[in-house]
CSV table of C-alpha atoms in Angstrom, one decimal:
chain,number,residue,atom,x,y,z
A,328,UNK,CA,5.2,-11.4,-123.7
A,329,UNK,CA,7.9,-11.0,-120.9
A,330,UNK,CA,9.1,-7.4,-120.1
A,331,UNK,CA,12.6,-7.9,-122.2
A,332,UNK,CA,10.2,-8.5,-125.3
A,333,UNK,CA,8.0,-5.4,-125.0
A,334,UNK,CA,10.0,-3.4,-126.9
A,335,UNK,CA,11.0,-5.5,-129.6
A,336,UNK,CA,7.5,-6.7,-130.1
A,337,UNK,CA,5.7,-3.8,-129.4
A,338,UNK,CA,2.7,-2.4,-131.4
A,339,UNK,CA,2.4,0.9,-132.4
A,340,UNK,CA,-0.8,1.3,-130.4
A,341,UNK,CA,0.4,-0.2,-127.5
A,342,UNK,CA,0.1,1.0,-123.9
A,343,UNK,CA,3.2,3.3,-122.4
A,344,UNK,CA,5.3,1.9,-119.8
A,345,UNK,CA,4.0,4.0,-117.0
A,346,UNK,CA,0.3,2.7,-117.6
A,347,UNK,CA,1.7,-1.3,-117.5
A,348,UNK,CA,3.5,0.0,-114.1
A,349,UNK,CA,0.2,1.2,-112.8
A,350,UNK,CA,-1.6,-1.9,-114.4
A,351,UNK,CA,1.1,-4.0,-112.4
A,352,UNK,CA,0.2,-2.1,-109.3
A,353,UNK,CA,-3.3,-2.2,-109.4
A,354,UNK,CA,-3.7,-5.7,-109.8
A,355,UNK,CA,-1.0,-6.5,-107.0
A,356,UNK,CA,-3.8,-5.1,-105.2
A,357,UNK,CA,-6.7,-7.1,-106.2
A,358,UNK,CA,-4.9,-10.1,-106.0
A,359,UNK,CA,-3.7,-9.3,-102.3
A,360,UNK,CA,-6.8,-7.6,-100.9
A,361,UNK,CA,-9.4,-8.7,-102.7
A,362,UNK,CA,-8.8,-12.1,-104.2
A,363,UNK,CA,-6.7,-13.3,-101.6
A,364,UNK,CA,-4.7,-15.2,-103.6
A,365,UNK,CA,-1.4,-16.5,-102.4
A,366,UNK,CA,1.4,-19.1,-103.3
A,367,UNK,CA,0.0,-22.2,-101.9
A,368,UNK,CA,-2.2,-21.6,-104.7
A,369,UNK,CA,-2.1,-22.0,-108.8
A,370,UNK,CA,-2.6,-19.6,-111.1
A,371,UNK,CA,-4.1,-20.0,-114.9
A,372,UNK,CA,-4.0,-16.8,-117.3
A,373,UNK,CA,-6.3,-17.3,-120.4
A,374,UNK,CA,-5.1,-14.5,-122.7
A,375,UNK,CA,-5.3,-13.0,-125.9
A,376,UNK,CA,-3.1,-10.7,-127.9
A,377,UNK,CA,-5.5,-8.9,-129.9
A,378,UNK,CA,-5.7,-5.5,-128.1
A,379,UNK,CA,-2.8,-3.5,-126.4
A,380,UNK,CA,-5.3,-3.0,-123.4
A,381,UNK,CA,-5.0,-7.1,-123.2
A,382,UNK,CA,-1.1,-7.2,-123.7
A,383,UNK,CA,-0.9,-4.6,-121.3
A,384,UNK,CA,-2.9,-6.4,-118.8
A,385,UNK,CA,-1.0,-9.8,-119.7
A,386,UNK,CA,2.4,-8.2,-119.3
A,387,UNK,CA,0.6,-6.9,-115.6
A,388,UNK,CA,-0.6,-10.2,-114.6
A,389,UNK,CA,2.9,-11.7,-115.7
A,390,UNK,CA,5.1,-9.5,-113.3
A,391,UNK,CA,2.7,-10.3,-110.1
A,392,UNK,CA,2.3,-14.1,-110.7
A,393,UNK,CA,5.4,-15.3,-112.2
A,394,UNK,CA,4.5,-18.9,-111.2
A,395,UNK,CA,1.2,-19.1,-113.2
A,396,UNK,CA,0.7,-21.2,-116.1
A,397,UNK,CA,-0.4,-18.9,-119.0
A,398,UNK,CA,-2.8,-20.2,-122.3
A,399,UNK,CA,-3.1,-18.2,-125.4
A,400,UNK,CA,-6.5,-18.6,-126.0
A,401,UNK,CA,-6.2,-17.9,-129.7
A,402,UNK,CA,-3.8,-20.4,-130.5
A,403,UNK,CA,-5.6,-23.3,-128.0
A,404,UNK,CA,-8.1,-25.8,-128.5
A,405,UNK,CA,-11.2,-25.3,-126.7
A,406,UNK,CA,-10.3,-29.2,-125.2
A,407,UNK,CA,-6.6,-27.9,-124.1
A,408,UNK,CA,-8.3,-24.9,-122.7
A,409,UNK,CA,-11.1,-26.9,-120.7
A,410,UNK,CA,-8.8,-29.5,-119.7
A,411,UNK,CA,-6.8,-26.9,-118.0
A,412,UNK,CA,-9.5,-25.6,-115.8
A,413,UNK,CA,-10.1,-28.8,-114.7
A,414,UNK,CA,-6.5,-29.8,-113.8
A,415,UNK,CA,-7.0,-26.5,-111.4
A,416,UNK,CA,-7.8,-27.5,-107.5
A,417,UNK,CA,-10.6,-25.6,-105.6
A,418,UNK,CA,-9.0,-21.8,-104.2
A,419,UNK,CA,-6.7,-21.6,-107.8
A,420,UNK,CA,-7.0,-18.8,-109.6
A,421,UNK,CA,-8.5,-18.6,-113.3
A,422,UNK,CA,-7.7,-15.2,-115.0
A,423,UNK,CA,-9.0,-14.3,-118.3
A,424,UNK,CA,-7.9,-11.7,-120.4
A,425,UNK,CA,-10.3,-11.3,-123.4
A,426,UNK,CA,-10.6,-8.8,-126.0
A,427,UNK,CA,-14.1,-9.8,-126.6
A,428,UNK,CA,-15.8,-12.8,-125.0
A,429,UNK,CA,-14.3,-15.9,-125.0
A,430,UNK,CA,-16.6,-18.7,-126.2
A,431,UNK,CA,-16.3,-22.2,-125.3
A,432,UNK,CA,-19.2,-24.4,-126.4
A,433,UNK,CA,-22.2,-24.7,-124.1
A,434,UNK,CA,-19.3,-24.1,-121.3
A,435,UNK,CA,-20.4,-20.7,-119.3
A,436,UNK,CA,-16.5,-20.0,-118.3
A,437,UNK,CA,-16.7,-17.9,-114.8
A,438,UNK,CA,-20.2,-20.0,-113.9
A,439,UNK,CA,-18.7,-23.1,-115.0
A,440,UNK,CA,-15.3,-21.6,-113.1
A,441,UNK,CA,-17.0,-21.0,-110.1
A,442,UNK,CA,-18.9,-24.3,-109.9
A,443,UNK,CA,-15.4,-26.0,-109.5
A,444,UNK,CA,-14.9,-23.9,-106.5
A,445,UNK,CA,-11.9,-21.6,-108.6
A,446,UNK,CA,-11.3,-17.9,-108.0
A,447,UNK,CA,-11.7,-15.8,-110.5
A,448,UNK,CA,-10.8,-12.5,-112.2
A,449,UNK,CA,-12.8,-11.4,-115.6
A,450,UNK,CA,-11.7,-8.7,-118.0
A,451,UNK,CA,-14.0,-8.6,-120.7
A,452,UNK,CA,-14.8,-6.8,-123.6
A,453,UNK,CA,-11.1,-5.1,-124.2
A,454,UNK,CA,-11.8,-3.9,-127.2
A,455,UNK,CA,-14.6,-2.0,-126.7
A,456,UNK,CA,-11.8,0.6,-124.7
A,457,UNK,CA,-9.8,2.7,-127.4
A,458,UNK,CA,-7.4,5.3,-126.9
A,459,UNK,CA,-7.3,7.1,-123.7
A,460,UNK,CA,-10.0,4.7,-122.9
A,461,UNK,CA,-7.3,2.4,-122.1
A,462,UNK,CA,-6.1,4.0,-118.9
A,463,UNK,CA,-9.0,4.9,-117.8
A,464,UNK,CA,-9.6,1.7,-117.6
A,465,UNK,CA,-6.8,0.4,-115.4
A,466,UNK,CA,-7.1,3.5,-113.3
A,467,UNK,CA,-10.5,2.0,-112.5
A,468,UNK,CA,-8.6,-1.6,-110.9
A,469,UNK,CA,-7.2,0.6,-108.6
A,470,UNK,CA,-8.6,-1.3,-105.4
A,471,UNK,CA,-8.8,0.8,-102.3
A,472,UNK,CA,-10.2,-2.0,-99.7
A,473,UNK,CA,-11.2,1.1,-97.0
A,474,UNK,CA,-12.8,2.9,-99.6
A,475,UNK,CA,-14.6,0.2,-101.8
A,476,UNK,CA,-15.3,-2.1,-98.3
A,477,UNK,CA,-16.4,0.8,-96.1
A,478,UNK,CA,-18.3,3.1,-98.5
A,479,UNK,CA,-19.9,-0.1,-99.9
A,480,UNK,CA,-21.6,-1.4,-96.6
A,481,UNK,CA,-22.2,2.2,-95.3
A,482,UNK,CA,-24.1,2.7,-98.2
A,483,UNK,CA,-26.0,-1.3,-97.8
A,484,UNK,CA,-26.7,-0.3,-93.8
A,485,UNK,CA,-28.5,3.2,-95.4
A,486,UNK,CA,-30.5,1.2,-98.3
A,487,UNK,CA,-31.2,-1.5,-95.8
A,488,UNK,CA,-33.3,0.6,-93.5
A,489,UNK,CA,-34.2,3.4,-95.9
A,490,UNK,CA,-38.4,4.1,-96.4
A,491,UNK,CA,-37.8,5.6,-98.9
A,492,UNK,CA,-35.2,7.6,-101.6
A,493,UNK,CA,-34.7,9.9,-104.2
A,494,UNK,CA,-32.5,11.0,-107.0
A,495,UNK,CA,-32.2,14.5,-107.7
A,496,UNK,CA,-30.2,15.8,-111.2
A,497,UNK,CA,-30.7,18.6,-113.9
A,498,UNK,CA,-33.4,19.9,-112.0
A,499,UNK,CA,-36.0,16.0,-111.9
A,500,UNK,CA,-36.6,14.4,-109.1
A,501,UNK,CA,-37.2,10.6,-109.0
A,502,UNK,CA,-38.9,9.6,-106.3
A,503,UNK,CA,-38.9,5.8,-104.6
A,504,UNK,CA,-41.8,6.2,-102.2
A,505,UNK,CA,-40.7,2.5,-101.0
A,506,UNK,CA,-38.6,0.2,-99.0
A,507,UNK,CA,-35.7,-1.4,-100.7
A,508,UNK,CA,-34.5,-4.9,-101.5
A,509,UNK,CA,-31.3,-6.1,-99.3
A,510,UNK,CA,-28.5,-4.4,-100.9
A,511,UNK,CA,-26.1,-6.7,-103.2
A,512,UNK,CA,-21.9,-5.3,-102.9
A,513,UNK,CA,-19.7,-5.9,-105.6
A,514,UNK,CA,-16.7,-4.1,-103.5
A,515,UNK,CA,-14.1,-7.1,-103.3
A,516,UNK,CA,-14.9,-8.5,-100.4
A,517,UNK,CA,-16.2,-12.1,-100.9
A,518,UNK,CA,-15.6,-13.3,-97.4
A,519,UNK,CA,-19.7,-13.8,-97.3
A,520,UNK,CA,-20.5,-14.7,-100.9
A,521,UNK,CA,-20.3,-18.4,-102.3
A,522,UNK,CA,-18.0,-17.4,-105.2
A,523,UNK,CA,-14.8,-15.3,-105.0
A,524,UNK,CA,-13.9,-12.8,-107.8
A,525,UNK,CA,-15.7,-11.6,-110.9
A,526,UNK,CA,-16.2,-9.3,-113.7
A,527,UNK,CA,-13.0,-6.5,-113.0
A,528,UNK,CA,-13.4,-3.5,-112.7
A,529,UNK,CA,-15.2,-3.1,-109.8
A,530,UNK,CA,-17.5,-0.8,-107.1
A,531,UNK,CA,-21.0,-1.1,-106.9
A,532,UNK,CA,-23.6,-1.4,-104.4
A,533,UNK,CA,-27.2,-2.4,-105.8
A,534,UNK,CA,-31.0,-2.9,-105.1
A,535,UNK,CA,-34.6,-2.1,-106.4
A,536,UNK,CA,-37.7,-0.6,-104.7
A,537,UNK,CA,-39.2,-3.5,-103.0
A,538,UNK,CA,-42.8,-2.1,-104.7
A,539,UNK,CA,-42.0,-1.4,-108.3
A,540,UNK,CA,-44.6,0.9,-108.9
A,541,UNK,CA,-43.9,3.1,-106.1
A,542,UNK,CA,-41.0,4.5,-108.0
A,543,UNK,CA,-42.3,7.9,-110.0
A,544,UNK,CA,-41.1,11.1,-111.3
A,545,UNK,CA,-38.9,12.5,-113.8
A,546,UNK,CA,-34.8,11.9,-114.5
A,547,UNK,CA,-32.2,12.5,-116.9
A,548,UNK,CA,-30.2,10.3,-118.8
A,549,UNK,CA,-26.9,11.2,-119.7
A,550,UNK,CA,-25.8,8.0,-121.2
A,551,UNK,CA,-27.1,4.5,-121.8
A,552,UNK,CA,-26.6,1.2,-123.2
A,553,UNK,CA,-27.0,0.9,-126.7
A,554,UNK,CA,-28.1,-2.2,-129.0
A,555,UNK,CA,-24.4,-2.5,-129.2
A,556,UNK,CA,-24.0,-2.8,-125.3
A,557,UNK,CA,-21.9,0.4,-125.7
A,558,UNK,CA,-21.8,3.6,-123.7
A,559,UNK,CA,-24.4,5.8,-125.8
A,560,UNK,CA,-23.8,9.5,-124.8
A,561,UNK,CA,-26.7,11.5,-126.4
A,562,UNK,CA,-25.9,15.7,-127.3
A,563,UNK,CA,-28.9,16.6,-124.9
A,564,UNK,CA,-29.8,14.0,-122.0
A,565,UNK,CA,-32.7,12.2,-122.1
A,566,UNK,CA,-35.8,12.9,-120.0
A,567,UNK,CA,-37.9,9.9,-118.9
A,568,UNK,CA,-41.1,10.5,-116.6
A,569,UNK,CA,-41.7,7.4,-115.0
A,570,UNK,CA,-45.2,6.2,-113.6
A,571,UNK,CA,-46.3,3.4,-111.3
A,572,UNK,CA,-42.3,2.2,-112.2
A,573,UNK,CA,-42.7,2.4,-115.9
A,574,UNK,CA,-41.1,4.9,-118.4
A,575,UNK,CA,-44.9,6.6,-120.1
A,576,UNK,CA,-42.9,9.6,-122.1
A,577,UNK,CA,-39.0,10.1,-122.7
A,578,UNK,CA,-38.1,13.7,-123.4
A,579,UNK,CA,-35.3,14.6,-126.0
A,580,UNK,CA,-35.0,10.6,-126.9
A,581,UNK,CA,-32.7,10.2,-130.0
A,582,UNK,CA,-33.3,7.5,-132.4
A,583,UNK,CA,-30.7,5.3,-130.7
A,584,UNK,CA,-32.3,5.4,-127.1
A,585,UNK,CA,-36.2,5.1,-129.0
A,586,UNK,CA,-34.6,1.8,-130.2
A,587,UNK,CA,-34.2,0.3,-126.9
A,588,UNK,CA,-37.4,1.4,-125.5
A,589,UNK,CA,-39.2,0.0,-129.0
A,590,UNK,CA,-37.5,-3.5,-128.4
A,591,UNK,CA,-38.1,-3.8,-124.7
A,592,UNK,CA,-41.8,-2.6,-125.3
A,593,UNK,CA,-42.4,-5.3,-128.4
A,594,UNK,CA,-41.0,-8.0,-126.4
A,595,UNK,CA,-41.8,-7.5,-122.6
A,596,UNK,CA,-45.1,-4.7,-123.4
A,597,UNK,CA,-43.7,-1.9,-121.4
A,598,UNK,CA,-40.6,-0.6,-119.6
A,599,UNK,CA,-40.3,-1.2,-116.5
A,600,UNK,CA,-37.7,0.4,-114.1
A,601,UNK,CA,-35.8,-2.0,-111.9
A,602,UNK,CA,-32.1,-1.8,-110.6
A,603,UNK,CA,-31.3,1.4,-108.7
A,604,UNK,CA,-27.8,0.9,-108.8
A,605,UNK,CA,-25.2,3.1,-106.4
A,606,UNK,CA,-21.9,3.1,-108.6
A,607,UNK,CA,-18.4,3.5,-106.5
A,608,UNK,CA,-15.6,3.3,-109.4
A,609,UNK,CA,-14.3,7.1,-108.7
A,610,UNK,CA,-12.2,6.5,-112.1
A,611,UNK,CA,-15.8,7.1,-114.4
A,612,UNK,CA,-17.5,9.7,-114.4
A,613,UNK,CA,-20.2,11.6,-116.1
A,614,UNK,CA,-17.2,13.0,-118.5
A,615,UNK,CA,-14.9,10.3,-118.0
A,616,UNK,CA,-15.9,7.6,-120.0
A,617,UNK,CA,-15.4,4.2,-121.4
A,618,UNK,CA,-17.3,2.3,-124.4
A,619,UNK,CA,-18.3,-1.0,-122.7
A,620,UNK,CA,-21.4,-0.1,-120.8
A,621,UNK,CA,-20.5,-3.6,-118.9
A,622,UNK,CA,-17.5,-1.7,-117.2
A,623,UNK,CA,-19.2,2.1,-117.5
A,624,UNK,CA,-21.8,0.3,-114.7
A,625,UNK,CA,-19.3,1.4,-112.1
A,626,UNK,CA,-19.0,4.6,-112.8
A,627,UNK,CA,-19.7,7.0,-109.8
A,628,UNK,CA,-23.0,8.0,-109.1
A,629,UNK,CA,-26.2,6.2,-109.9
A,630,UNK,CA,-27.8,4.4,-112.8
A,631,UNK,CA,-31.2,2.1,-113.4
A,632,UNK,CA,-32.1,-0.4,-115.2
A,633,UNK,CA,-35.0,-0.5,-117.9
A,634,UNK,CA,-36.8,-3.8,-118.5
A,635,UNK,CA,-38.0,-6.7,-116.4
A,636,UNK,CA,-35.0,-8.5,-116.1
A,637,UNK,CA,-33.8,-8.6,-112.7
A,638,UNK,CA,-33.0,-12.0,-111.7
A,639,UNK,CA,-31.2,-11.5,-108.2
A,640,UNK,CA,-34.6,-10.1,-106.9
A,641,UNK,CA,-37.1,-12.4,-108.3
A,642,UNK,CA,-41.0,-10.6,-108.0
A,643,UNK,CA,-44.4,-11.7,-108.7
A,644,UNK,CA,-45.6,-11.3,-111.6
A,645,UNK,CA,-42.2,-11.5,-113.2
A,646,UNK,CA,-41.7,-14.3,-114.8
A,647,UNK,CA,-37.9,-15.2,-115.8
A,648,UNK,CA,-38.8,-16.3,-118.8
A,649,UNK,CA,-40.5,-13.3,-120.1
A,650,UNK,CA,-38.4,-11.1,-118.8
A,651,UNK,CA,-35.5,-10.2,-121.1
A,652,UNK,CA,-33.9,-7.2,-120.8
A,653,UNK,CA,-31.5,-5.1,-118.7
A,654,UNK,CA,-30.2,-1.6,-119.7
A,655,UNK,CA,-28.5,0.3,-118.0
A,656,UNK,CA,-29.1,4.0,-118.0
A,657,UNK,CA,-27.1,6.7,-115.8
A,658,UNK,CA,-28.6,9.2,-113.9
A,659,UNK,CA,-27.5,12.7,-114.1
A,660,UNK,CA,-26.9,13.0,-110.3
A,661,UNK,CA,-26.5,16.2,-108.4
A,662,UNK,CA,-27.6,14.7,-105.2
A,663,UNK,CA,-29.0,11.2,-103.4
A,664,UNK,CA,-31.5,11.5,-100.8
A,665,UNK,CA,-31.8,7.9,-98.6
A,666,UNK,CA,-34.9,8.8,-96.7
A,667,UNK,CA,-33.9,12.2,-95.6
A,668,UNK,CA,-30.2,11.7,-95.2
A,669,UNK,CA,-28.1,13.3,-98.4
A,670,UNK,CA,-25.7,10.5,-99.4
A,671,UNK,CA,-24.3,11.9,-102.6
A,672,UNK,CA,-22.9,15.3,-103.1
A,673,UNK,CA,-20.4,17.1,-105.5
A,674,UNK,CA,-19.8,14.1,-107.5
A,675,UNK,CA,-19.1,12.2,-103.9
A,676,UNK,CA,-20.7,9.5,-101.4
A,677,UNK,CA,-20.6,11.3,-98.2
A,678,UNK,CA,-21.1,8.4,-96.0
């Protein structure tokens, strides 16, 4: 939808002008700083209509890269659609809009995407942002290279060399009375990764103990992923005391979050804790919210993961096959402790 058609076509639930200008601006600056895409390059946007968070994004991605080809995904073959990623040369951009997820048989897009050496930008799950949700959302593609880039690896040089850590919040402690993994970024800078782009928004820096059961105490849990894979916010947080770096009791649990600890216990046994993940994006917060926990991950501050599943940081006795879930629960924060050095204050990284 070009800009002279936006009003004519509009919905009645679509985005205001000022939020597509900020879209616009936003991803001028992913594509600049953190995708490094220029015009020796091509550019594919796989869209969909279905959301005004998607035509506002389309209408964004139309005003920085006039030259690209653009597919509506709803009105495509899956063979047109494939055979357009394939035309692409290695260092084009792939961009794809999607209100949910698009499926293309047995075709993993950004794996598949990746393996033919393309860049590429993901927004996912569209729908799952209503209402004010919406610009919250594109306040959270803002892309701040000094900020992302240099609170990301401060934070990796910290976790990197840390003995130990712990999260303090609504008066728990958890404690990880252990050495950490190598940090993982996910701060736009690809220059030393294999693949360029990703799942947008972005701003996190992640690990896990390096021994599991080392991690202990008590946190709270202000919101977590749901069966649905949406941002769960219970009235009361959640209290889990963790042991030898399992959950043995959770405090307050509503009948949503007991869901997810009964599934992960009947198919894995018990609940392990895994990720400690050190969110960035300084547009979520503990109030400020979105429905997709897949875009909620960034929020700033931290959150863990319950269940095996961890496959960047394979361990023994974890076998991949066994181990089948990943939830994401967020920490109520107050302060971050990387061996003695405070590293999160006031709703801040001070690093």
């Amino acid at each position: 939808m070009h800009s002279a058609a936006l009003t004519t076509a509009a919905q009645a639930d679509d985005l205001p002008l000022h939020a597509i200008d900020a879209a616009a601006a936003h991803l001028a600056d992913v594509l600049a700083f953190a995708i490094e895409h220029g015009p020796a390059h091509a550019a594919l946007v796989v869209y969909d209509t279905r959301t005004a968070l998607s035509r506002a994004l389309l209408e964004a991605y139309r005003r920085n890269l006039p030259q690209a080809s653009f597919i509506d995904f709803d009105a495509t073959s899956p063979d047109e659609v494939l055979a357009a990623f394939r035309r692409m040369a290695a260092q084009d951009l792939v961009v794809l809009l999607q209100s949910t997820n698009f499926r293309l048989d047995g075709f993993r897009i950004r794996v598949e995407l990746f393996k033919l050496g393309l860049k590429v930008i993901e927004h996912v799950h569209l729908s799952r942002m209503p209402g004010v949700q919406r610009e919250h959302y594109i306040e959270a593609l803002a892309y701040d290279p000094a900020y992302f880039r240099g609170t990301g690896r401060a934070l990796k040089a910290r976790i990197d060399t840390a003995p130990h850590a712990r999260v303090c919040g609504g008066g728990e402690t958890l404690h990880f009375a252990s050495a950490f993994e190598p940090a993982k970024l996910n701060v736009g800078d690809y220059s030393e990764m294999n693949n360029v782009g990703g799942q947008f928004p972005i701003g996190e820096v992640f690990t896990e103990a390096l021994d599991l059961e080392a991690v202990h105490g008590r946190v709270q849990v202000h919101v977590f992923g749901d069966t649905s894979y949406r941002s769960n916010r219970p009235d009361t947080p959640v209290t889990l005391v963790i042991e030898r770096g399992r959950v043995v009791a959770a405090e307050n649990a509503t009948p949503a979050f007991q869901e997810v600890l009964d599934i992960i216990r009947a198919d894995e046994g018990e609940v392990w804790v895994r990720e400690l993940g050190f969110g960035l994006n300084r547009a979520f917060t503990r109030e400020r919210r979105v429905d997709d926990i897949g875009t909620y991950e960034r929020m700033c501050g931290i959150h863990l993961s319950l269940g095996a599943k961890h496959g960047v940081y394979p361990k023994p006795g974890f076998k991949r096959k066994d181990a089948r879930y990943h939830i994401d629960v967020f920490a109520v924060t107050e302060a971050v402790y990387l061996g003695e050095e405070q590293v999160y204050q006031d709703g801040r990284w001070q690093v």
